[in-house]
XYZ file of C-alpha atoms in Angstrom:
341
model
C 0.000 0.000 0.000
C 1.435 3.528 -0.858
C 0.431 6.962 0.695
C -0.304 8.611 -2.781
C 0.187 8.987 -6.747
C 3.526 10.856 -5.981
C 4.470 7.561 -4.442
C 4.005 5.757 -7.409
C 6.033 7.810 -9.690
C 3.271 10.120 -10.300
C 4.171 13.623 -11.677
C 3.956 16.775 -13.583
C 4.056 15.180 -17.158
C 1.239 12.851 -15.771
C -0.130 15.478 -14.353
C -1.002 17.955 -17.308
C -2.607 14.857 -19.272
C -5.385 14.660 -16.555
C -8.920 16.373 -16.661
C -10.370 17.372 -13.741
C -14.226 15.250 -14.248
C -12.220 12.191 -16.193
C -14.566 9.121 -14.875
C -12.365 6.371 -13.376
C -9.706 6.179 -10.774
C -5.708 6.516 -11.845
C -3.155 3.637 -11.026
C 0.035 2.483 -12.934
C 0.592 -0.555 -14.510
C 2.765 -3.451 -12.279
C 2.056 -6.313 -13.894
C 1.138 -7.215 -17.920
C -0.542 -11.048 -19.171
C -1.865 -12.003 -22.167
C -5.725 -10.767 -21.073
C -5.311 -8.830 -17.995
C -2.910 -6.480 -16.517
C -2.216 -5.817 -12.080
C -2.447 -2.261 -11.441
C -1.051 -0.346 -8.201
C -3.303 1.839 -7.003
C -2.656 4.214 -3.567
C -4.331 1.263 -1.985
C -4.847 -2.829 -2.938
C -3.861 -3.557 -6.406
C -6.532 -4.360 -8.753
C -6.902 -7.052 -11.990
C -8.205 -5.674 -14.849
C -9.249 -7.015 -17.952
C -7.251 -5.674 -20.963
C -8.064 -6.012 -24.859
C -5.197 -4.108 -26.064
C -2.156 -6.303 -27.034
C 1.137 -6.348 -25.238
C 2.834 -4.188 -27.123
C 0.243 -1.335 -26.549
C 0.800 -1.123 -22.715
C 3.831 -1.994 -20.257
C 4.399 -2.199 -16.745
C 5.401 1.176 -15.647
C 2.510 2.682 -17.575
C -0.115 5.001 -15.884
C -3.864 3.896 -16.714
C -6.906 5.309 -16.598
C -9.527 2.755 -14.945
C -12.751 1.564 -14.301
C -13.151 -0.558 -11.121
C -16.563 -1.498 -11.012
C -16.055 -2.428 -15.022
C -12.559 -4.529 -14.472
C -11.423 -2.566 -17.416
C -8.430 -0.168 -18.743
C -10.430 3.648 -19.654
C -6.999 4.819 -21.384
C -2.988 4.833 -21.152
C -1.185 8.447 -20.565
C 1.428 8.825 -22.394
C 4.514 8.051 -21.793
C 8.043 10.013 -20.315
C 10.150 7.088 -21.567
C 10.149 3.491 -22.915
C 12.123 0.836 -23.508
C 11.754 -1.029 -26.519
C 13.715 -3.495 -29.110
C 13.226 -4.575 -32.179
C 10.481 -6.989 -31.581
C 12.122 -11.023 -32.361
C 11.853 -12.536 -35.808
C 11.809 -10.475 -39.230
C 9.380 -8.280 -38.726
C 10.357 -4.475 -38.216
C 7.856 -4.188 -35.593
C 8.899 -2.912 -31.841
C 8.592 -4.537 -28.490
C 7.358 -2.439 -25.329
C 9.476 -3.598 -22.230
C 8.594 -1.029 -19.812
C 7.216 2.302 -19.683
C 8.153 5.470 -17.512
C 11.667 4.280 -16.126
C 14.158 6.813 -15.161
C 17.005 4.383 -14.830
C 18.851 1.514 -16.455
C 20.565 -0.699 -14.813
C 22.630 -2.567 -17.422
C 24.394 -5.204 -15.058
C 27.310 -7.096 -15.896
C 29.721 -9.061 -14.240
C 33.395 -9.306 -14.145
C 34.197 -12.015 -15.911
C 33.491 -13.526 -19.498
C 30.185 -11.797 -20.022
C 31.578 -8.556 -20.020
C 30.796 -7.848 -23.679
C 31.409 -4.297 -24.971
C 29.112 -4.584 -27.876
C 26.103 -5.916 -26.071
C 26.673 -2.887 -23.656
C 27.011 -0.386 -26.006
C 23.366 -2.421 -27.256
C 21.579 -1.580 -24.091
C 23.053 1.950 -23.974
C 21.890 2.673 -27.274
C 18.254 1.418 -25.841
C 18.597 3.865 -22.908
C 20.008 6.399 -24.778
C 16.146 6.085 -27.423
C 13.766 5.713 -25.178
C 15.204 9.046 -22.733
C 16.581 6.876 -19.886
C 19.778 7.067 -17.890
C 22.217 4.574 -17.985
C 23.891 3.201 -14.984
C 26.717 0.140 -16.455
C 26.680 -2.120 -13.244
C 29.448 -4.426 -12.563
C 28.772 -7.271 -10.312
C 30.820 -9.998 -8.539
C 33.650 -7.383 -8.443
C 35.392 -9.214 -5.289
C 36.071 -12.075 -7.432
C 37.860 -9.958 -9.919
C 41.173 -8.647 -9.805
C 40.385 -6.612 -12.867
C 37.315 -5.198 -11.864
C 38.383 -1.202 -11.973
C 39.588 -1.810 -15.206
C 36.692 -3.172 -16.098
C 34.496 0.084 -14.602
C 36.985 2.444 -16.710
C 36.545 -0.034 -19.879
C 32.569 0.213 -19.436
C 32.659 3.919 -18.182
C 34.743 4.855 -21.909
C 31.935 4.000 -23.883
C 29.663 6.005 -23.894
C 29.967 10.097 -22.496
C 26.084 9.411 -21.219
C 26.914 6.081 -19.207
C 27.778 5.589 -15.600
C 29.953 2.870 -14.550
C 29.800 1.440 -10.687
C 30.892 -1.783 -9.341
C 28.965 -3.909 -6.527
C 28.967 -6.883 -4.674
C 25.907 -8.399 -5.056
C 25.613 -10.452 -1.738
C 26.932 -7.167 0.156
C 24.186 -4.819 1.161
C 26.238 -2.049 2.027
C 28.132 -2.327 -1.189
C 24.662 -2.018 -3.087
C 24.216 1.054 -1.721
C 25.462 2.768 -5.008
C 22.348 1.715 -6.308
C 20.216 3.971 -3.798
C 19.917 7.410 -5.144
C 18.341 5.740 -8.486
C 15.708 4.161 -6.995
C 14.553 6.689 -4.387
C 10.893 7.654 -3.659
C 9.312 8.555 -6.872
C 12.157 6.938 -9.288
C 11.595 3.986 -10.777
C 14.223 1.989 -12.643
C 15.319 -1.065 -14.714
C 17.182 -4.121 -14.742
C 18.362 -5.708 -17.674
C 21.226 -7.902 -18.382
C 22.166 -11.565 -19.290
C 20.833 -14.620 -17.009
C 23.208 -15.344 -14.462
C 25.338 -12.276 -13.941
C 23.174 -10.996 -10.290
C 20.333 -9.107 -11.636
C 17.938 -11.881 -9.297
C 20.577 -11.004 -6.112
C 20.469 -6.952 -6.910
C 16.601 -6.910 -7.237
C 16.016 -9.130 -3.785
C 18.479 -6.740 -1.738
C 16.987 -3.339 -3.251
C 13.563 -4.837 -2.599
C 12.982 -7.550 0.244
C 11.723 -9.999 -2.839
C 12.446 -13.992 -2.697
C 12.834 -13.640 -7.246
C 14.836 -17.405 -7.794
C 18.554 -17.376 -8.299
C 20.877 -19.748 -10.189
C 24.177 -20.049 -10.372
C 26.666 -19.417 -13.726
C 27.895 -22.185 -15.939
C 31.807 -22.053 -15.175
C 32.806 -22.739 -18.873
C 31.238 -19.682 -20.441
C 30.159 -17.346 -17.308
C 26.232 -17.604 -18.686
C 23.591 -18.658 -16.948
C 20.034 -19.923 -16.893
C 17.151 -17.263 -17.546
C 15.209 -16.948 -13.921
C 13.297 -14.106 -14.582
C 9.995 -14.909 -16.985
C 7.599 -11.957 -16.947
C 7.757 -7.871 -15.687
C 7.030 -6.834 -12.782
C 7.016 -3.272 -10.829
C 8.424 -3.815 -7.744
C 8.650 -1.522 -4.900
C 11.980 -1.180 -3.221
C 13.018 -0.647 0.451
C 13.867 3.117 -0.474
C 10.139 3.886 -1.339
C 11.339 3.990 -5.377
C 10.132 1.210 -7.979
C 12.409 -1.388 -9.745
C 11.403 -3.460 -12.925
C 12.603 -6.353 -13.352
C 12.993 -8.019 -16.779
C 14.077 -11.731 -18.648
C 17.462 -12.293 -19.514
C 17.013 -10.554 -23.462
C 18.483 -13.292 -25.979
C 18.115 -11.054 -28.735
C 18.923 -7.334 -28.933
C 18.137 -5.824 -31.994
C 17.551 -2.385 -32.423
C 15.426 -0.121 -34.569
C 14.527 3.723 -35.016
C 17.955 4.440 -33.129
C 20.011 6.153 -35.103
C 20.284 9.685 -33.256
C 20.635 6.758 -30.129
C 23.669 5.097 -31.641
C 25.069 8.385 -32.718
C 24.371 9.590 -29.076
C 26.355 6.550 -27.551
C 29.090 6.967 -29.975
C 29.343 10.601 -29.992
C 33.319 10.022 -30.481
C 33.029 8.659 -33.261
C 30.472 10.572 -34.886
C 31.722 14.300 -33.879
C 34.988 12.745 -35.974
C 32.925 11.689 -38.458
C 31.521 15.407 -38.688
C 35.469 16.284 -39.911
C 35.766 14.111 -42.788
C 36.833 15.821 -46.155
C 33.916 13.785 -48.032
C 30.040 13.879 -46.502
C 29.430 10.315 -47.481
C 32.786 9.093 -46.503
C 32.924 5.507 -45.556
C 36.051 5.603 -43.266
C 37.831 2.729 -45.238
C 40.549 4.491 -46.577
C 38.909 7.757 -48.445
C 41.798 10.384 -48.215
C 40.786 13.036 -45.430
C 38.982 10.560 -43.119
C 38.930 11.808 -39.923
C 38.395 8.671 -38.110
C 40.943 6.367 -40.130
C 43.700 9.220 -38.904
C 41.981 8.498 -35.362
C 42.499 5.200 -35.403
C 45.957 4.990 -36.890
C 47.515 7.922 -34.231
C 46.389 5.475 -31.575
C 43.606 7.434 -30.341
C 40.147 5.884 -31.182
C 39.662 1.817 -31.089
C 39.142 0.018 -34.366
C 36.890 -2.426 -32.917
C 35.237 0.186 -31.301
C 33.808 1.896 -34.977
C 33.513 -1.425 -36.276
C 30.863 -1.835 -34.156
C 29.479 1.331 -34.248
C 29.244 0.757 -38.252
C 27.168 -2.656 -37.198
C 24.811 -0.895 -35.600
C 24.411 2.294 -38.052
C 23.741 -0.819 -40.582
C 21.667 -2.800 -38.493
C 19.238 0.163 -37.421
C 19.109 0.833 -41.175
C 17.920 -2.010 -42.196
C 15.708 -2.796 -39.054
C 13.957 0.444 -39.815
C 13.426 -0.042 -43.341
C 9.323 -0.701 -44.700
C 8.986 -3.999 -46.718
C 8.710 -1.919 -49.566
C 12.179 -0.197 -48.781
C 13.623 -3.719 -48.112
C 12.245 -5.307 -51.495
C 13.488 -2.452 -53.259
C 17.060 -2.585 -51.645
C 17.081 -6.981 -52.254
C 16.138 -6.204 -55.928
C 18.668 -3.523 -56.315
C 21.444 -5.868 -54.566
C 20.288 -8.692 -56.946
C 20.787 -6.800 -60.228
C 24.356 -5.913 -59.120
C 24.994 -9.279 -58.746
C 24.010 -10.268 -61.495
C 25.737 -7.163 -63.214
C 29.055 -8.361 -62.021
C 28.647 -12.302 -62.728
C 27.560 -11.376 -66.132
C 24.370 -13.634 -65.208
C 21.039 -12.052 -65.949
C 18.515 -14.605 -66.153
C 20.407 -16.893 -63.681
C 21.483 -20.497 -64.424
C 19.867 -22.939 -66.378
C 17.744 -26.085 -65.308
């Protein structure tokens, strides 16, 4: 039970999207299932009946609702979201939470530390309008683990690197002024790196906890569903599945955001469409040959430029870009109507 709206997150952007004689009462969303969503309300949660699909509303949203009716009246919008590209081939988007202020991207410090898949997750911060906190766990069983807060701190000017010990409350306690009263925030992460551990110590929750496989440092997902959970600091934490797949889409100011020094190079090339494989004035080839920018580092950044292209294409932009690819093919094999049967 929570003393008011304010308690729940509730504010001035909220605020200004409310009419004084709306009909229905105003919770936020803790809870989403295939039919039905769990709203907290300033007193006993309620169930409600829900015909709009899961990628219309998210825990973290604030609803509209009708009691007596079991139903959702309307969703306000939103401050922030996190989304992905939704699995499969579609171009389509997938809601994981709404109205987060905070991302905890945890990590651990060991094999999973993965500079790509971090820059991923800051670049999904970074487009839905949510800080990034990078947060390092099992950092007592790493003798390289403020090297690895520098490494994660380095990319990206808009990211936050802190290490924790997972099983030590008082070392948690970086994690406080994010998820104070009124602040809600995040977890994401791979399975098995202490997202389970940092989620029961910020919030008195019994969520299930498995060890890591020793060969590869991955573990087993534990986490199946969302949830808004409150923590011991009167804030809100969301918890969320270990993400297999984490494609993005519509991020391109994102990904230029995360790689700003890459980009603000870029901006110095002699040629506007330059490439920066070799075209004479490239800004960031001189970077990376003085020593001063990482060539793995705009490799990946090029990954991602080309992924959120494509990911962000229409199936007519995507049949029109296969077609074009097909005839150059076929323009350099010297093989128009293909082979013969």
């Amino acid at each position: 039970m929570t003393d008011s709206l304010s308690d729940l997150g509730w504010g001035r952007h909220f605020q200004a999207q409310a009419a004084p004689d709306e009909p229905g009462e105003t919770g936020r969303v803790g809870e989403v299932h295939r039919d039905r969503v769990t709203v907290r309300t300033t007193g006993a949660d309620v169930m409600l009946a829900s015909d709009r699909s899961t990628g219309e509303i998210a825990v973290g949203d604030w609803v509209q609702f009708d009691r007596e009716a079991h139903t959702v009246l309307r969703v306000y919008d939103r401050k922030s979201a996190l989304r992905r590209k939704a699995p499969g081939t579609t171009n389509g988007e997938q809601l994981m939470a709404a109205n987060v202020d905070t991302l905890f991207i945890v990590t651990s410090c060991n094999a999973d530390f993965n500079p790509a898949r971090l820059e991923r997750y800051l670049t999904l911060a970074a487009s839905g309008d949510i800080t990034p906190v990078i947060v390092l766990t099992k950092a007592d069983l790493s003798d390289q683990a403020d090297d690895l807060r520098r490494q994660a701190g380095r990319l990206s000017p808009i990211a936050l690197a802190v290490t924790v010990n997972a099983l030590d409350p008082a070392s948690l306690g970086e994690l406080l002024p994010w998820v104070r009263q009124g602040q809600t925030a995040a977890l994401v992460g791979s399975s098995g790196v202490g997202k389970s551990t940092i989620l029961n110590a910020l919030t008195g929750a019994q969520a299930a906890t498995q060890g890591i496989r020793e060969d590869d440092a991955k573990g087993r997902h534990t986490t199946t569903s969302r949830s808004l959970l409150r923590t011991r600091s009167g804030g809100w934490l969301v918890d969320t599945p270990g993400i297999r797949q984490l494609a993005v889409v519509d991020s391109a100011d994102a990904i230029d955001a995360v790689f700003a020094d890459v980009t603000d190079l870029a901006a110095g090339c002699r040629f506007s469409d330059c490439l920066h494989e070799g075209e004479p004035g490239c800004a960031v080839r001189a970077a990376i040959e003085a020593g001063t920018l990482d060539a793995d580092r705009v490799r990946r950044w090029r990954k991602l430029r080309l992924e959120d292209r494509y990911g962000s294409e229409t199936p007519d932009e995507t049949r029109a870009r296969q077609k074009g690819f097909s005839k150059q093919v076929r323009a350099v094999t010297g093989n128009r109507r293909g082979p013969k049967r």
